[in-house]
């Protein structure tokens, strides 16, 4: 599984946060589960900034379930009070379970009437009053098992097209020398047009947007974790034409420059 904080812009500001692998029987549907838990002092809030993975999420929290479509920009959430969430980062093959047009849900979250799922996950995270609360690790593992069991009960058998969409996302996410849609198409022995169709149907973002998101995540993580490395060197390492192109991408999609981000991350 990838770095626990990749995609999180300011890890030092995080509450308790864990990523747990998906069980094998639903690994074609879920990339991993993520679980934040927080307890913020009254009258205060904690803002969490993210470069979200280019995918949809199914999230249970506060007695509700919601489907979040793919994001097109950096996002944030303000945490207050005491709470938790259990989210599943969905693989493309799972998306048709919840929508036939993920592009229409970009940067949106919709509530879903999934009472059985909500009850099972909530019971794991917050046992009924009068029962002993399990330790943190057990609580999270039980919540993931409950979530995974619910997904397994959907009896989803993805077809070849859905599995190809999974492979497309895997190739783009894991191979840093994939810089263009044509690079991904060659890896998968299909046409760029096929990848565009798969991305539209199963992700809701273009293949180019998937590549851009990976590069931005990688650039942000390198800038934060290796403060001594020159930003121009990071740009070259990640396939940008030069430092200016990296800066332009940061400004356009995150709203600040790499150097500004590096300073603010160091002050967290």
Coordinates of C-alpha atoms in Angstrom, one line a residue:
X1 CA 0.0 0.0 0.0
X2 CA 1.2 3.5 -0.7
X3 CA 2.6 6.0 1.8
X4 CA 0.0 6.7 4.4
X5 CA 0.2 10.4 3.9
X6 CA 0.5 10.7 0.2
X7 CA -2.3 13.1 -0.9
X8 CA -2.4 14.8 2.5
X9 CA -0.9 18.2 2.2
X10 CA -0.2 18.8 5.9
X11 CA 0.2 15.5 7.7
X12 CA 1.4 17.2 11.0
X13 CA -2.1 18.7 11.3
X14 CA -3.9 15.4 11.0
X15 CA -5.9 13.8 13.8
X16 CA -5.5 10.0 14.2
X17 CA -5.4 8.6 10.7
X18 CA -5.0 5.1 9.3
X19 CA -5.1 3.4 5.9
X20 CA -5.9 -0.3 5.9
X21 CA -5.6 -2.6 3.0
X22 CA -8.7 -4.1 1.4
X23 CA -9.3 -7.8 1.9
X24 CA -8.4 -9.9 -1.1
X25 CA -12.0 -10.8 -1.9
X26 CA -12.9 -7.2 -2.6
X27 CA -9.5 -5.9 -3.8
X28 CA -11.0 -5.5 -7.3
X29 CA -13.5 -3.0 -5.8
X30 CA -11.5 -1.1 -3.1
X31 CA -8.0 0.3 -3.2
X32 CA -7.9 0.7 0.6
X33 CA -9.9 1.9 3.5
X34 CA -9.1 5.1 5.3
X35 CA -10.1 6.0 8.9
X36 CA -9.6 9.4 10.6
X37 CA -10.6 9.9 14.2
X38 CA -10.7 13.2 15.9
X39 CA -11.5 15.0 19.2
X40 CA -11.2 18.8 18.8
X41 CA -11.5 21.1 21.7
X42 CA -14.9 23.0 21.9
X43 CA -14.9 26.2 19.9
X44 CA -12.0 25.1 17.7
X45 CA -11.7 23.3 14.4
X46 CA -9.0 21.5 12.4
X47 CA -8.8 22.1 8.7
X48 CA -7.4 19.2 6.7
X49 CA -6.1 20.0 3.1
X50 CA -6.0 17.2 0.5
X51 CA -4.9 16.5 -3.0
X52 CA -7.4 13.7 -3.2
X53 CA -6.7 10.5 -5.2
X54 CA -8.5 10.7 -8.6
X55 CA -11.2 8.3 -7.6
X56 CA -14.6 8.1 -5.9
X57 CA -15.1 7.2 -2.3
X58 CA -17.9 5.6 -0.3
X59 CA -17.8 7.0 3.3
X60 CA -19.7 6.2 6.5
X61 CA -19.8 8.7 9.3
X62 CA -22.2 10.3 11.8
X63 CA -24.9 7.8 11.0
X64 CA -24.9 8.4 7.3
X65 CA -23.3 7.0 4.1
X66 CA -22.2 9.2 1.3
X67 CA -20.7 8.7 -2.2
X68 CA -18.1 11.3 -3.1
X69 CA -17.3 11.7 -6.8
X70 CA -13.8 12.5 -8.1
X71 CA -12.3 15.9 -7.3
X72 CA -10.8 18.3 -9.8
X73 CA -8.9 20.5 -7.3
X74 CA -7.3 20.6 -3.9
X75 CA -10.0 20.3 -1.2
X76 CA -10.3 20.7 2.6
X77 CA -12.5 19.6 5.4
X78 CA -13.0 21.3 8.7
X79 CA -13.2 18.9 11.6
X80 CA -15.0 19.9 14.8
X81 CA -16.1 18.1 18.0
X82 CA -15.5 14.4 18.3
X83 CA -16.0 12.0 15.5
X84 CA -14.7 9.4 13.0
X85 CA -15.2 8.4 9.4
X86 CA -14.6 5.1 7.6
X87 CA -14.0 5.5 3.9
X88 CA -13.4 3.2 1.0
X89 CA -11.3 4.5 -1.9
X90 CA -13.1 2.8 -4.7
X91 CA -11.5 1.2 -7.7
X92 CA -13.1 1.9 -11.1
X93 CA -14.9 -1.5 -11.2
X94 CA -16.9 -0.5 -8.1
X95 CA -18.2 2.8 -9.4
X96 CA -21.1 1.5 -11.5
X97 CA -22.6 0.1 -8.2
X98 CA -23.4 3.7 -7.3
X99 CA -23.6 5.8 -10.5
X100 CA -23.5 5.4 -14.2
X101 CA -22.1 8.9 -14.7
X102 CA -19.3 9.6 -12.2
X103 CA -18.3 12.8 -14.2
X104 CA -21.6 14.3 -13.1
X105 CA -20.6 14.0 -9.5
X106 CA -17.2 15.7 -9.7
X107 CA -16.5 17.7 -6.5
X108 CA -19.8 16.5 -5.1
X109 CA -21.0 14.2 -2.3
X110 CA -24.4 12.6 -2.3
X111 CA -26.1 10.8 0.6
X112 CA -27.1 7.2 0.0
X113 CA -29.8 5.2 1.9
X114 CA -27.4 2.4 3.0
X115 CA -28.8 1.7 6.5
X116 CA -27.3 -1.9 6.8
X117 CA -23.8 -0.6 5.9
X118 CA -24.1 2.4 8.3
X119 CA -25.3 0.2 11.1
X120 CA -22.6 -2.4 10.7
X121 CA -19.7 0.1 10.5
X122 CA -21.1 2.3 13.3
X123 CA -21.5 -0.7 15.6
X124 CA -17.8 -1.6 15.0
X125 CA -16.6 2.0 15.6
X126 CA -19.1 2.9 18.4
X127 CA -20.5 -0.2 20.3
X128 CA -23.9 0.3 21.9
X129 CA -23.9 1.9 25.3
X130 CA -23.2 -0.6 28.1
X131 CA -20.8 -2.6 26.0
X132 CA -17.0 -2.5 26.4
X133 CA -15.4 -0.4 23.7
X134 CA -12.6 -2.4 21.9
X135 CA -9.2 -0.9 21.6
X136 CA -8.5 1.4 18.6
X137 CA -6.8 -1.2 16.4
X138 CA -9.6 -3.8 16.9
X139 CA -12.2 -1.2 16.3
X140 CA -10.8 -0.1 13.0
X141 CA -10.2 -3.7 11.8
X142 CA -13.8 -4.6 12.7
X143 CA -15.1 -1.6 10.9
X144 CA -13.2 -2.6 7.7
X145 CA -14.4 -6.2 8.0
X146 CA -18.0 -5.0 8.3
X147 CA -17.6 -2.6 5.3
X148 CA -15.8 -5.3 3.2
X149 CA -18.5 -7.8 4.1
X150 CA -21.2 -5.5 2.9
X151 CA -19.4 -4.8 -0.4
X152 CA -18.8 -8.6 -0.8
X153 CA -22.5 -9.2 -0.4
X154 CA -23.2 -7.1 -3.5
X155 CA -21.9 -10.1 -5.5
X156 CA -20.1 -7.9 -8.0
X157 CA -18.4 -9.8 -10.8
X158 CA -16.6 -7.2 -12.9
X159 CA -16.4 -7.7 -16.6
X160 CA -13.3 -7.4 -18.7
X161 CA -14.0 -3.7 -19.4
X162 CA -14.2 -2.9 -15.7
X163 CA -11.0 -4.8 -15.0
X164 CA -9.2 -3.0 -17.8
X165 CA -10.3 0.3 -16.2
X166 CA -8.7 -0.9 -12.9
X167 CA -5.5 -1.7 -14.8
X168 CA -5.5 1.7 -16.5
X169 CA -5.7 3.4 -13.1
X170 CA -3.0 1.1 -11.7
X171 CA -0.6 1.8 -14.6
X172 CA -1.1 5.6 -14.4
X173 CA -0.8 5.6 -10.6
X174 CA 2.3 3.4 -10.3
X175 CA 4.5 4.1 -13.3
X176 CA 6.1 7.6 -13.1
X177 CA 7.3 7.4 -16.8
X178 CA 3.7 7.4 -17.9
X179 CA 3.4 11.1 -18.8
X180 CA 1.0 11.1 -21.7
X181 CA -2.2 9.1 -22.4
X182 CA -0.3 7.5 -25.3
X183 CA 2.2 6.1 -22.8
X184 CA -0.6 4.4 -20.8
X185 CA -2.3 3.2 -24.0
X186 CA 1.0 1.5 -25.1
X187 CA 1.4 -0.2 -21.7
X188 CA -2.1 -1.6 -21.9
X189 CA -2.1 -2.4 -25.7
X190 CA -5.2 -0.4 -26.4
X191 CA -5.9 2.9 -28.1
X192 CA -6.0 6.3 -26.4
X193 CA -9.6 6.6 -27.4
X194 CA -10.4 3.4 -25.4
X195 CA -8.7 4.8 -22.3
X196 CA -10.7 8.0 -22.7
X197 CA -13.9 6.0 -22.8
X198 CA -13.0 3.9 -19.8
X199 CA -12.0 6.9 -17.8
X200 CA -15.2 8.7 -18.6
X201 CA -17.4 5.7 -17.7
X202 CA -15.5 4.3 -14.6
X203 CA -13.7 7.3 -13.1
X204 CA -15.3 10.6 -14.2
X205 CA -11.9 12.3 -15.1
X206 CA -9.8 12.1 -18.2
X207 CA -6.6 10.0 -18.3
X208 CA -4.6 13.2 -18.6
X209 CA -6.2 14.4 -15.3
X210 CA -5.3 11.1 -13.7
X211 CA -1.6 11.6 -14.8
X212 CA -1.6 15.2 -13.6
X213 CA -2.9 14.2 -10.2
X214 CA -0.3 11.6 -9.6
X215 CA 2.5 14.1 -10.6
X216 CA 1.0 16.7 -8.3
X217 CA 0.8 14.3 -5.4
X218 CA 4.3 13.1 -6.0
X219 CA 5.6 16.7 -6.3
X220 CA 3.9 17.8 -3.1
X221 CA 5.2 14.8 -1.2
X222 CA 8.8 15.3 -2.4
X223 CA 8.7 19.0 -1.7
X224 CA 7.5 18.3 1.9
X225 CA 9.5 15.3 2.8
X226 CA 12.8 16.3 1.2
X227 CA 13.2 20.0 2.0
X228 CA 16.9 20.1 0.9
X229 CA 16.1 18.9 -2.7
X230 CA 15.9 21.7 -5.2
X231 CA 12.4 22.2 -6.6
X232 CA 13.8 22.4 -10.2
X233 CA 15.3 19.0 -9.7
X234 CA 11.9 17.6 -8.4
X235 CA 10.3 19.1 -11.6
X236 CA 12.8 17.3 -13.8
X237 CA 12.5 14.0 -11.8
X238 CA 8.7 14.0 -12.3
X239 CA 8.8 14.8 -16.0
X240 CA 7.9 18.5 -16.0
X241 CA 9.6 20.5 -18.7
X242 CA 11.0 22.8 -16.1
X243 CA 10.4 24.4 -12.7
X244 CA 8.0 26.9 -14.3
X245 CA 5.6 24.2 -15.5
X246 CA 5.6 22.6 -12.1
X247 CA 4.8 26.0 -10.5
X248 CA 2.0 26.6 -13.0
X249 CA 0.4 23.3 -12.2
X250 CA 0.6 24.0 -8.4
X251 CA -1.0 27.5 -8.9
X252 CA -3.7 26.2 -11.2
X253 CA -4.9 23.2 -9.1
X254 CA -3.7 23.9 -5.6
X255 CA -3.7 27.7 -5.4
X256 CA -0.1 28.2 -4.3
X257 CA 3.4 27.7 -5.5
X258 CA 5.7 24.8 -4.6
X259 CA 8.0 27.1 -2.6
X260 CA 5.1 28.5 -0.6
X261 CA 3.8 25.0 0.1
X262 CA 7.2 23.8 1.2
X263 CA 7.5 26.7 3.7
X264 CA 4.0 26.3 5.1
X265 CA 4.4 22.5 5.4
X266 CA 7.6 23.0 7.3
X267 CA 5.8 25.3 9.7
X268 CA 3.0 22.8 10.4

